[in-house]
Tab-separated table of C-alpha atoms in Angstrom:
chain	number	residue	atom	x	y	z
A	211	MET	CA	117.670	114.800	133.154
A	212	ARG	CA	114.968	115.702	135.612
A	213	TRP	CA	114.342	112.115	136.717
A	214	LEU	CA	118.028	111.609	137.584
A	215	ARG	CA	118.234	114.937	139.416
A	216	ARG	CA	115.216	113.950	141.489
A	217	LEU	CA	116.667	110.540	142.325
A	218	LEU	CA	119.974	112.103	143.389
A	219	GLY	CA	118.545	115.160	145.082
A	220	GLY	CA	115.642	116.324	147.175
A	221	GLY	CA	113.048	114.588	145.030
A	222	ARG	CA	114.125	111.152	146.222
A	223	VAL	CA	111.262	108.876	147.280
A	224	GLN	CA	111.308	105.950	149.654
A	225	LEU	CA	110.884	102.684	147.766
A	226	ASP	CA	110.488	99.181	149.142
A	227	PRO	CA	112.011	96.538	146.823
A	228	GLU	CA	110.512	93.711	148.885
A	229	ARG	CA	107.010	95.129	148.537
A	230	GLN	CA	107.624	95.553	144.829
A	231	GLN	CA	108.480	91.863	144.526
A	232	VAL	CA	105.313	90.910	146.392
A	233	LEU	CA	103.203	93.121	144.151
A	234	LEU	CA	104.839	91.764	141.020
A	235	ARG	CA	104.375	88.164	142.146
A	236	ASP	CA	100.727	88.751	143.051
A	237	ALA	CA	100.007	90.398	139.708
A	238	GLN	CA	101.768	87.551	137.926
A	239	GLN	CA	100.187	84.629	139.769
A	240	ARG	CA	96.686	85.784	140.643
A	241	TYR	CA	95.698	87.290	137.304
A	242	GLY	CA	95.912	86.558	133.604
A	243	GLY	CA	94.387	84.308	130.986
A	244	HIS	CA	94.237	81.306	133.310
A	245	THR	CA	91.548	82.815	135.547
A	246	ARG	CA	87.811	82.875	134.890
A	247	VAL	CA	87.451	86.493	135.974
A	248	ARG	CA	86.627	88.942	133.182
A	249	PHE	CA	89.574	90.976	131.971
A	250	SER	CA	87.847	94.254	132.815
A	251	GLU	CA	87.515	93.130	136.433
A	252	GLN	CA	91.120	91.943	136.512
A	253	VAL	CA	92.338	95.301	135.233
A	254	GLU	CA	90.379	97.107	137.917
A	255	ALA	CA	91.764	94.850	140.646
A	256	ILE	CA	95.384	95.079	139.477
A	257	THR	CA	95.165	98.844	139.031
A	258	GLY	CA	93.933	99.187	142.594
A	259	MET	CA	96.686	96.910	143.859
A	260	LEU	CA	99.501	98.871	142.177
A	261	ASP	CA	99.054	101.999	144.256
A	262	GLY	CA	101.760	104.358	145.460
A	263	ASP	CA	105.322	104.677	144.206
A	264	ASP	CA	106.129	100.978	144.626
A	265	GLY	CA	103.100	100.073	142.555
A	266	LEU	CA	104.196	102.575	139.916
A	267	VAL	CA	107.642	100.981	139.768
A	268	VAL	CA	106.050	97.559	139.301
A	269	ALA	CA	103.720	98.854	136.585
A	270	ALA	CA	106.649	100.387	134.701
A	271	ARG	CA	108.569	97.147	135.108
A	272	ILE	CA	105.679	95.133	133.641
A	273	VAL	CA	105.503	97.400	130.593
A	274	GLY	CA	109.239	97.120	129.998
A	275	GLN	CA	109.364	93.374	130.582
A	276	VAL	CA	106.465	92.687	128.240
A	277	ALA	CA	108.048	94.716	125.438
A	278	ASP	CA	111.408	92.983	125.960
A	279	GLU	CA	109.862	89.509	126.003
A	280	ALA	CA	107.858	90.211	122.863
A	281	HIS	CA	110.974	91.414	121.062
A	282	THR	CA	112.938	88.349	122.141
A	283	ASP	CA	110.111	86.110	120.939
A	284	LEU	CA	109.985	87.769	117.529
A	285	LEU	CA	113.759	87.483	117.161
A	286	ALA	CA	113.472	83.756	117.902
A	287	GLN	CA	110.648	83.375	115.394
A	288	ALA	CA	112.630	85.211	112.715
A	289	HIS	CA	115.668	83.025	113.419
A	290	ASP	CA	113.558	79.878	113.163
A	291	ILE	CA	112.028	80.990	109.868
A	292	HIS	CA	115.508	81.669	108.482
A	293	ARG	CA	116.779	78.305	109.692
A	294	ARG	CA	113.890	76.439	108.048
A	295	THR	CA	113.434	78.435	104.856
A	296	GLY	CA	116.478	80.660	104.334
A	297	ARG	CA	114.191	83.688	104.474
A	298	ARG	CA	115.684	86.636	106.371
A	299	LEU	CA	113.370	88.895	108.343
A	300	VAL	CA	114.272	92.242	109.921
A	301	VAL	CA	112.992	92.702	113.478
A	302	ASN	CA	113.065	96.431	114.209
A	303	ARG	CA	111.751	97.425	117.637
A	304	ARG	CA	111.091	100.977	116.496
A	305	ASN	CA	108.737	99.797	113.762
A	306	TYR	CA	107.339	96.262	113.732
A	307	ARG	CA	104.847	96.974	110.946
A	308	PRO	CA	107.165	96.100	108.002
A	309	LEU	CA	107.918	92.748	109.642
A	310	TRP	CA	104.222	91.947	110.065
A	311	MET	CA	103.352	93.193	106.576
A	312	GLU	CA	105.954	90.867	105.093
A	313	ALA	CA	105.530	87.771	107.249
A	314	GLY	CA	102.328	88.121	109.257
A	315	PRO	CA	100.848	84.721	108.297
A	316	ALA	CA	104.098	83.013	109.333
A	317	LEU	CA	104.361	84.758	112.690
A	318	ARG	CA	102.779	84.069	116.059
A	319	TRP	CA	101.565	87.167	117.902
A	320	PRO	CA	103.858	87.169	120.950
A	321	LEU	CA	101.672	88.959	123.503
A	322	PHE	CA	99.419	85.955	124.077
A	323	ALA	CA	102.323	83.678	125.066
A	324	LEU	CA	104.827	85.689	127.088
A	325	PRO	CA	107.283	83.783	129.324
A	326	SER	CA	106.227	85.926	132.287
A	327	GLY	CA	102.597	84.913	131.856
A	328	PHE	CA	101.503	88.555	131.724
A	329	HIS	CA	98.371	88.881	129.593
A	330	PRO	CA	97.879	91.914	127.341
A	331	TYR	CA	94.261	92.363	128.400
A	332	ALA	CA	94.906	91.949	132.137
A	333	GLN	CA	98.308	92.850	133.624
A	334	VAL	CA	99.475	94.906	130.631
A	335	ALA	CA	96.290	96.960	130.368
A	336	ALA	CA	96.418	97.595	134.112
A	337	ALA	CA	100.125	98.493	134.105
A	338	VAL	CA	99.835	101.077	131.341
A	339	THR	CA	96.824	102.572	133.121
A	340	VAL	CA	98.823	102.964	136.338
A	341	VAL	CA	101.779	104.491	134.483
A	342	GLY	CA	99.553	106.945	132.629
A	343	GLY	CA	97.562	107.852	135.711
A	344	GLN	CA	100.738	108.668	137.649
A	345	ALA	CA	102.744	110.041	134.723
A	346	PRO	CA	103.788	113.243	136.563
A	347	ARG	CA	105.373	111.105	139.317
A	348	LEU	CA	107.122	108.579	137.101
A	349	ASP	CA	110.340	110.598	136.895
A	350	ARG	CA	110.584	110.390	140.699
A	351	VAL	CA	111.166	106.632	140.519
A	352	THR	CA	112.688	105.923	137.088
A	353	ASP	CA	113.566	107.392	133.706
A	354	PRO	CA	110.210	107.775	131.920
A	355	HIS	CA	111.614	107.894	128.382
A	356	PRO	CA	112.382	104.152	128.027
A	357	ILE	CA	108.941	103.340	129.451
A	358	LEU	CA	107.313	105.579	126.844
A	359	THR	CA	109.330	103.837	124.139
A	360	ARG	CA	108.258	100.406	125.380
A	361	MET	CA	104.640	101.544	125.560
A	362	PHE	CA	104.764	102.575	121.903
A	363	GLU	CA	106.282	99.166	121.057
A	364	VAL	CA	103.373	97.370	122.706
A	365	LEU	CA	100.918	99.635	120.885
A	366	ASP	CA	102.690	98.874	117.600
A	367	LEU	CA	102.468	95.134	118.249
A	368	THR	CA	98.814	95.433	119.226
A	369	THR	CA	97.703	97.268	116.089
A	370	ALA	CA	99.937	95.250	113.749
A	371	GLY	CA	98.456	92.097	115.264
A	372	TRP	CA	94.986	93.304	114.344
A	373	GLU	CA	95.980	94.099	110.791
A	374	TYR	CA	98.415	91.317	109.921
A	375	GLY	CA	98.470	88.809	112.772
A	376	ARG	CA	94.902	87.489	112.838
A	377	VAL	CA	94.309	88.986	116.295
A	378	ARG	CA	90.594	89.546	116.817
A	379	VAL	CA	89.518	93.096	117.608
A	380	ASP	CA	87.158	92.586	120.532
A	381	THR	CA	86.284	94.893	123.393
A	382	ASP	CA	89.268	93.700	125.462
A	383	ALA	CA	91.662	94.376	122.574
A	384	ALA	CA	90.122	97.798	121.958
A	385	THR	CA	90.374	98.632	125.661
A	386	LEU	CA	94.084	97.766	125.625
A	387	ALA	CA	94.680	100.061	122.633
A	388	ASP	CA	92.633	102.826	124.247
A	389	ARG	CA	94.620	102.603	127.484
A	390	LEU	CA	97.961	102.468	125.657
A	391	ILE	CA	97.140	105.576	123.630
A	392	SER	CA	95.755	107.499	126.610
A	393	SER	CA	98.718	106.624	128.831
A	394	ALA	CA	101.236	107.444	126.103
A	395	GLY	CA	99.577	110.836	125.746
A	396	GLN	CA	99.773	111.424	129.498
A	397	LEU	CA	103.469	110.497	129.483
A	398	LEU	CA	104.222	112.759	126.516
A	399	THR	CA	102.695	115.644	128.424
A	400	ALA	CA	104.655	114.865	131.593
A	401	VAL	CA	108.183	114.210	130.273
A	402	ASP	CA	110.927	116.725	129.547
A	403	ASP	CA	111.856	116.981	125.864
A	404	PRO	CA	109.262	114.453	124.576
A	405	PRO	CA	110.584	112.267	121.759
A	406	ARG	CA	109.340	112.301	118.182
A	407	LEU	CA	106.473	109.911	117.644
A	408	PRO	CA	107.658	106.573	116.194
A	409	PRO	CA	106.941	105.679	112.545
A	410	PRO	CA	104.047	103.229	113.151
A	411	VAL	CA	102.178	105.824	115.207
A	412	ARG	CA	102.676	108.492	112.542
A	413	GLU	CA	101.465	106.047	109.892
A	414	LEU	CA	98.305	105.208	111.820
A	415	MET	CA	97.657	108.902	112.468
A	416	ARG	CA	97.243	109.441	108.739
A	417	ARG	CA	94.316	107.042	108.642
A	418	ASN	CA	90.687	107.703	109.410
A	419	ASN	CA	89.029	104.299	109.108
A	420	THR	CA	86.920	102.690	111.816
A	421	LEU	CA	87.470	99.047	112.768
A	422	ALA	CA	84.589	96.944	114.037
A	423	VAL	CA	84.947	95.901	117.667
A	424	HIS	CA	83.376	92.551	118.578
A	425	ASP	CA	81.950	90.986	121.685
A	426	PRO	CA	84.630	88.725	123.237
A	427	THR	CA	82.189	85.817	123.473
A	428	GLY	CA	80.370	86.141	120.171
A	429	PRO	CA	80.667	87.131	116.520
A	430	ARG	CA	78.578	90.284	116.579
A	431	PRO	CA	80.157	93.750	116.468
A	432	VAL	CA	79.304	95.980	119.403
A	433	GLY	CA	81.065	99.159	118.365
A	434	GLY	CA	84.034	100.577	116.484
A	435	ILE	CA	87.443	102.137	117.032
A	436	ASN	CA	89.120	104.800	114.882
A	437	LEU	CA	92.791	104.554	115.775
A	438	GLY	CA	93.866	107.485	113.616
A	439	ALA	CA	91.400	109.884	115.185
A	440	MET	CA	92.198	108.630	118.682
A	441	LEU	CA	95.940	109.028	118.166
A	442	ARG	CA	95.642	112.532	116.734
A	443	GLU	CA	93.370	113.647	119.567
A	444	ARG	CA	95.496	112.295	122.410
A	445	LEU	CA	99.084	112.480	121.177
A	446	LEU	CA	99.242	115.740	119.242
A	447	VAL	CA	99.648	117.887	122.343
């Protein structure tokens, strides 16, 4: 694999684990849902902070950690539902849509309550932007394929939350989806032997409906988002 050859050979880069920890801690503590700063401004600030190869490592780590925490949360929810009701739910990381179709009203969307405190519209949106923007360099610091897989998982959770999880489609939510799709497209272009698109992405690609996008502070729609068209345009490379 090209990423491993680069790490072991002449493509090695100098990384600073201590700086990475500082960056991760700053992103975790200074930003998120607990601040009064608008998410768009937080994303801009975090994106600027995660510069260079160390920032790229941190951004990739955030994406992976968020996907892992969300999966763990859904497993716990499924276990609790089975304990209380006897109902068995299948939690498949490759395709969360069947789970949400079957049990959406009984589930809590995990991305708003992650143990790390990372917020989907702040740290996550910034992290995927950094990863996408530096996609050609990602294989110099880590294997890009698992990061691409985790990015698709977060996209799956985001869109399933809109459809089955009572998650409001506002401008911050639409921006997250836009950045996830754009960054996934940039990674697909950059990686060797890009994987087949996962089932939820292929399902959404077959659609052509436009969802209303609302103002975060009010009920009125301010635009729309056509996920199918966006996915076809940016991922079918």
